[in-house]
Amino acid sequence: MKKYLSFFAVLAMLFSFNVSAALAEENGGAVRDDLRLKREEAKKEWEAKRDTFRKEFEMKRGEAKAKMEALRASLKTERDAAKAKIKEARIVGREKALERFDGAVLRMTALKEKINSKITALKAKGVDTTGAEAFVATAETKIDEAKAKIAEANALFGTSIEKLSEENKTTLRTLTKETQALIKEAHKALGDAVKSLKDAVKAKIKAEKPAETDDSGETEN
C-alpha cells in the first residue's frame, strides 16, 4: 500500500509541475526553466517507480499463470471422468474471465500508445501537450492498477481447482468491480487527453492566425 501511495504522490507532483509550467509560460516564463527542470525530475522519478511496479506485476502474473497451468496438469491424475470434466470446465471458465480483462487492458494500452504517438508528433510542431501528457500519465497508472487487480484474481483462481470459498468469491467480486472501474477511469483519462490535444491545436492555430484589420487599417482583436 505504501508503494502505491508513493507512486501516486510522484504522479500528483508531476501533474502539479505540468500545470505550474503552463502558468509560467502564460505569465512571461519568469520561473519557467526552474519549473521545467523540476518537472523533468519528477517525470524521471515517476517513470522509474512505474517500471518497478510493472516488473512486479509481470512477475506476479507469471507466478499466477504457472499455478493455473499446474492445476490443469493435475487433471491428468483425476480418475473420475465426470469430476475431471467439471474441473476442466471450471478452469476454462476462469481463464476466459481473465482473458476478458486482459483484452480490455490491451485495448486501453493500444489507445494510449496511439495517443502518445500523436503527442510526440504535435509536440514536434510546437503544440503545448502538457495537459495531454498529464492525462496519459493518469491513464497509465489506472492501467497498471488494473493489471495488478487481474494478477490478484489470477492468483486467487490458481489457489485450488475446487470451487471457490464464499470468502474468495467475495474477494473476486470486489476485484472484478475494482478492475472494471479502473479500466473505465483509464478510458476517461485517455479521452480527456484527446480533448486536451484538440484544444491545444486550436489554441496554437488561433495564436498564429494573422490579426484581422478593419477598413481604417486598425487591428481588430
Tab-separated table of C-alpha atoms in Angstrom:
chain	number	residue	atom	x	y	z
A	1	MET	CA	0.000	0.000	0.000
A	2	LYS	CA	2.835	2.379	0.860
A	3	LYS	CA	4.355	1.747	-2.575
A	4	TYR	CA	1.104	2.802	-4.232
A	5	LEU	CA	0.876	5.946	-2.101
A	6	SER	CA	4.407	6.994	-3.036
A	7	PHE	CA	3.648	6.273	-6.685
A	8	PHE	CA	0.542	8.459	-6.596
A	9	ALA	CA	2.428	11.186	-4.734
A	10	VAL	CA	5.002	11.377	-7.521
A	11	LEU	CA	2.241	11.397	-10.137
A	12	ALA	CA	0.471	14.244	-8.318
A	13	MET	CA	3.743	16.163	-8.134
A	14	LEU	CA	4.324	15.641	-11.841
A	15	PHE	CA	0.853	16.934	-12.677
A	16	SER	CA	1.396	19.938	-10.417
A	17	PHE	CA	4.640	20.818	-12.193
A	18	ASN	CA	2.934	20.443	-15.576
A	19	VAL	CA	0.239	22.939	-14.584
A	20	SER	CA	2.735	25.315	-12.971
A	21	ALA	CA	4.943	25.261	-16.054
A	22	ALA	CA	1.973	26.107	-18.246
A	23	LEU	CA	1.074	29.026	-15.989
A	24	ALA	CA	4.671	30.229	-16.044
A	25	GLU	CA	4.525	30.308	-19.834
A	26	GLU	CA	1.422	32.491	-19.686
A	27	ASN	CA	2.991	34.843	-17.131
A	28	GLY	CA	6.126	35.563	-19.120
A	29	GLY	CA	8.130	32.490	-18.109
A	30	ALA	CA	9.936	34.103	-15.143
A	31	VAL	CA	10.329	30.727	-13.387
A	32	ARG	CA	9.908	28.601	-16.497
A	33	ASP	CA	13.353	26.985	-16.539
A	34	ASP	CA	13.237	26.067	-12.846
A	35	LEU	CA	9.783	24.527	-13.156
A	36	ARG	CA	10.753	22.660	-16.288
A	37	LEU	CA	13.760	21.152	-14.502
A	38	LYS	CA	11.642	20.083	-11.538
A	39	ARG	CA	9.023	18.646	-13.877
A	40	GLU	CA	11.632	16.556	-15.678
A	41	GLU	CA	12.996	15.283	-12.363
A	42	ALA	CA	9.507	14.334	-11.192
A	43	LYS	CA	8.842	12.639	-14.514
A	44	LYS	CA	12.019	10.559	-14.253
A	45	GLU	CA	11.157	9.519	-10.705
A	46	TRP	CA	7.630	8.576	-11.732
A	47	GLU	CA	8.871	6.558	-14.717
A	48	ALA	CA	11.346	4.685	-12.500
A	49	LYS	CA	8.616	3.777	-9.993
A	50	ARG	CA	6.245	2.860	-12.811
A	51	ASP	CA	8.787	0.477	-14.334
A	52	THR	CA	9.373	-1.147	-10.935
A	53	PHE	CA	5.640	-1.689	-10.427
A	54	ARG	CA	5.257	-3.148	-13.911
A	55	LYS	CA	8.053	-5.635	-13.318
A	56	GLU	CA	6.434	-6.687	-10.043
A	57	PHE	CA	3.058	-7.063	-11.739
A	58	GLU	CA	4.509	-9.171	-14.539
A	59	MET	CA	6.290	-11.396	-12.015
A	60	LYS	CA	3.100	-11.923	-10.009
A	61	ARG	CA	1.120	-12.589	-13.171
A	62	GLY	CA	3.698	-15.118	-14.318
A	63	GLU	CA	3.523	-16.923	-10.980
A	64	ALA	CA	-0.282	-16.979	-11.107
A	65	LYS	CA	-0.289	-18.355	-14.659
A	66	ALA	CA	2.126	-21.079	-13.597
A	67	LYS	CA	-0.304	-22.079	-10.839
A	68	MET	CA	-3.167	-22.257	-13.331
A	69	GLU	CA	-1.087	-24.454	-15.613
A	70	ALA	CA	-0.257	-26.682	-12.658
A	71	LEU	CA	-3.970	-27.045	-11.900
A	72	ARG	CA	-4.643	-28.019	-15.498
A	73	ALA	CA	-1.842	-30.572	-15.361
A	74	SER	CA	-3.345	-32.033	-12.186
A	75	LEU	CA	-6.407	-33.084	-14.190
A	76	LYS	CA	-4.354	-35.941	-15.570
A	77	THR	CA	-4.367	-37.557	-12.146
A	78	GLU	CA	-8.144	-37.351	-11.777
A	79	ARG	CA	-9.515	-40.850	-12.354
A	80	ASP	CA	-13.177	-39.924	-12.163
A	81	ALA	CA	-14.133	-38.796	-15.697
A	82	ALA	CA	-17.172	-36.810	-14.515
A	83	LYS	CA	-15.143	-34.892	-11.930
A	84	ALA	CA	-12.370	-34.282	-14.445
A	85	LYS	CA	-14.891	-32.756	-16.856
A	86	ILE	CA	-16.280	-30.440	-14.166
A	87	LYS	CA	-12.802	-29.320	-13.143
A	88	GLU	CA	-11.801	-28.755	-16.764
A	89	ALA	CA	-14.882	-26.549	-17.305
A	90	ARG	CA	-14.038	-24.663	-14.120
A	91	ILE	CA	-10.522	-23.892	-15.344
A	92	VAL	CA	-11.750	-22.850	-18.790
A	93	GLY	CA	-14.300	-20.506	-17.208
A	94	ARG	CA	-11.628	-18.892	-15.038
A	95	GLU	CA	-9.280	-18.451	-17.978
A	96	LYS	CA	-11.987	-16.820	-20.108
A	97	ALA	CA	-12.820	-14.393	-17.301
A	98	LEU	CA	-9.188	-13.331	-17.101
A	99	GLU	CA	-8.913	-13.082	-20.886
A	100	ARG	CA	-11.799	-10.597	-20.959
A	101	PHE	CA	-9.949	-8.340	-18.551
A	102	ASP	CA	-6.689	-8.791	-20.430
A	103	GLY	CA	-8.453	-7.796	-23.642
A	104	ALA	CA	-9.779	-4.591	-22.074
A	105	VAL	CA	-6.311	-3.699	-20.761
A	106	LEU	CA	-4.757	-4.381	-24.166
A	107	ARG	CA	-7.291	-2.095	-25.856
A	108	MET	CA	-6.547	0.707	-23.391
A	109	THR	CA	-2.813	0.185	-23.872
A	110	ALA	CA	-3.150	0.329	-27.659
A	111	LEU	CA	-5.181	3.546	-27.402
A	112	LYS	CA	-2.616	5.030	-25.025
A	113	GLU	CA	0.233	4.263	-27.432
A	114	LYS	CA	-1.709	5.827	-30.290
A	115	ILE	CA	-2.232	8.997	-28.266
A	116	ASN	CA	1.429	9.065	-27.229
A	117	SER	CA	2.423	8.944	-30.896
A	118	LYS	CA	0.113	11.885	-31.579
A	119	ILE	CA	1.594	13.784	-28.642
A	120	THR	CA	5.111	13.261	-29.990
A	121	ALA	CA	4.110	14.471	-33.450
A	122	LEU	CA	2.270	17.556	-32.186
A	123	LYS	CA	4.993	18.471	-29.700
A	124	ALA	CA	7.475	18.499	-32.580
A	125	LYS	CA	5.232	21.085	-34.254
A	126	GLY	CA	5.286	23.317	-31.198
A	127	VAL	CA	1.895	22.376	-29.779
A	128	ASP	CA	1.626	22.513	-25.972
A	129	THR	CA	0.973	18.886	-24.989
A	130	THR	CA	1.438	19.383	-21.235
A	131	GLY	CA	-2.194	18.711	-20.342
A	132	ALA	CA	-2.466	15.655	-22.591
A	133	GLU	CA	0.705	14.160	-21.123
A	134	ALA	CA	-0.701	14.506	-17.617
A	135	PHE	CA	-3.920	12.730	-18.621
A	136	VAL	CA	-1.957	9.922	-20.289
A	137	ALA	CA	0.140	9.538	-17.133
A	138	THR	CA	-3.085	9.132	-15.149
A	139	ALA	CA	-4.336	6.534	-17.648
A	140	GLU	CA	-1.076	4.601	-17.379
A	141	THR	CA	-1.440	4.491	-13.602
A	142	LYS	CA	-5.004	3.189	-13.878
A	143	ILE	CA	-3.965	0.567	-16.423
A	144	ASP	CA	-1.148	-0.635	-14.172
A	145	GLU	CA	-3.525	-0.812	-11.216
A	146	ALA	CA	-5.962	-2.842	-13.315
A	147	LYS	CA	-3.158	-5.235	-14.220
A	148	ALA	CA	-2.385	-5.645	-10.527
A	149	LYS	CA	-6.026	-6.493	-9.791
A	150	ILE	CA	-6.066	-9.027	-12.629
A	151	ALA	CA	-2.902	-10.606	-11.238
A	152	GLU	CA	-4.619	-10.904	-7.840
A	153	ALA	CA	-7.639	-12.550	-9.442
A	154	ASN	CA	-5.367	-14.907	-11.343
A	155	ALA	CA	-3.579	-15.865	-8.139
A	156	LEU	CA	-6.935	-16.452	-6.456
A	157	PHE	CA	-8.076	-18.733	-9.270
A	158	GLY	CA	-4.807	-20.624	-9.067
A	159	THR	CA	-5.069	-21.500	-5.383
A	160	SER	CA	-7.226	-24.553	-5.982
A	161	ILE	CA	-9.057	-26.422	-8.705
A	162	GLU	CA	-12.017	-26.853	-6.361
A	163	LYS	CA	-14.948	-24.445	-6.065
A	164	LEU	CA	-14.035	-21.084	-4.583
A	165	SER	CA	-14.959	-20.495	-0.955
A	166	GLU	CA	-17.542	-17.805	-0.152
A	167	GLU	CA	-14.742	-15.603	1.118
A	168	ASN	CA	-12.801	-15.984	-2.122
A	169	LYS	CA	-15.947	-15.357	-4.170
A	170	THR	CA	-16.482	-12.094	-2.292
A	171	THR	CA	-12.863	-11.116	-2.879
A	172	LEU	CA	-13.193	-11.957	-6.562
A	173	ARG	CA	-16.356	-9.848	-6.941
A	174	THR	CA	-14.529	-6.934	-5.341
A	175	LEU	CA	-11.530	-7.367	-7.639
A	176	THR	CA	-13.838	-7.543	-10.654
A	177	LYS	CA	-15.637	-4.306	-9.755
A	178	GLU	CA	-12.358	-2.531	-8.998
A	179	THR	CA	-10.800	-3.687	-12.279
A	180	GLN	CA	-13.821	-2.551	-14.282
A	181	ALA	CA	-13.738	0.839	-12.540
A	182	LEU	CA	-10.017	1.281	-13.225
A	183	ILE	CA	-10.409	0.436	-16.908
A	184	LYS	CA	-13.290	2.911	-17.128
A	185	GLU	CA	-11.169	5.606	-15.452
A	186	ALA	CA	-8.268	4.878	-17.801
A	187	HIS	CA	-10.579	5.232	-20.784
A	188	LYS	CA	-11.887	8.565	-19.481
A	189	ALA	CA	-8.360	9.878	-18.900
A	190	LEU	CA	-7.384	8.946	-22.445
A	191	GLY	CA	-10.498	10.649	-23.758
A	192	ASP	CA	-9.525	13.762	-21.799
A	193	ALA	CA	-6.042	13.536	-23.323
A	194	VAL	CA	-7.512	13.550	-26.835
A	195	LYS	CA	-9.710	16.548	-25.986
A	196	SER	CA	-6.710	18.345	-24.488
A	197	LEU	CA	-4.732	17.805	-27.682
A	198	LYS	CA	-7.573	19.124	-29.831
A	199	ASP	CA	-7.869	22.228	-27.642
A	200	ALA	CA	-4.097	22.749	-27.743
A	201	VAL	CA	-4.057	22.548	-31.540
A	202	LYS	CA	-6.914	25.070	-31.752
A	203	ALA	CA	-5.067	27.391	-29.367
A	204	LYS	CA	-1.908	27.229	-31.472
A	205	ILE	CA	-3.791	27.906	-34.700
A	206	LYS	CA	-5.541	30.858	-33.087
A	207	ALA	CA	-2.250	32.228	-31.730
A	208	GLU	CA	-0.590	32.002	-35.147
A	209	LYS	CA	-3.537	33.418	-37.090
A	210	PRO	CA	-2.702	36.845	-38.538
A	211	ALA	CA	-4.523	39.703	-36.821
A	212	GLU	CA	-7.503	40.936	-38.839
A	213	THR	CA	-7.747	44.623	-39.694
A	214	ASP	CA	-10.801	46.822	-40.234
A	215	ASP	CA	-11.311	49.251	-43.098
A	216	SER	CA	-9.418	52.004	-41.247
A	217	GLY	CA	-6.335	49.813	-41.110
A	218	GLU	CA	-6.518	49.273	-37.343
A	219	THR	CA	-6.006	45.829	-35.883
A	220	GLU	CA	-9.084	44.021	-34.622
A	221	ASN	CA	-8.742	41.660	-31.645
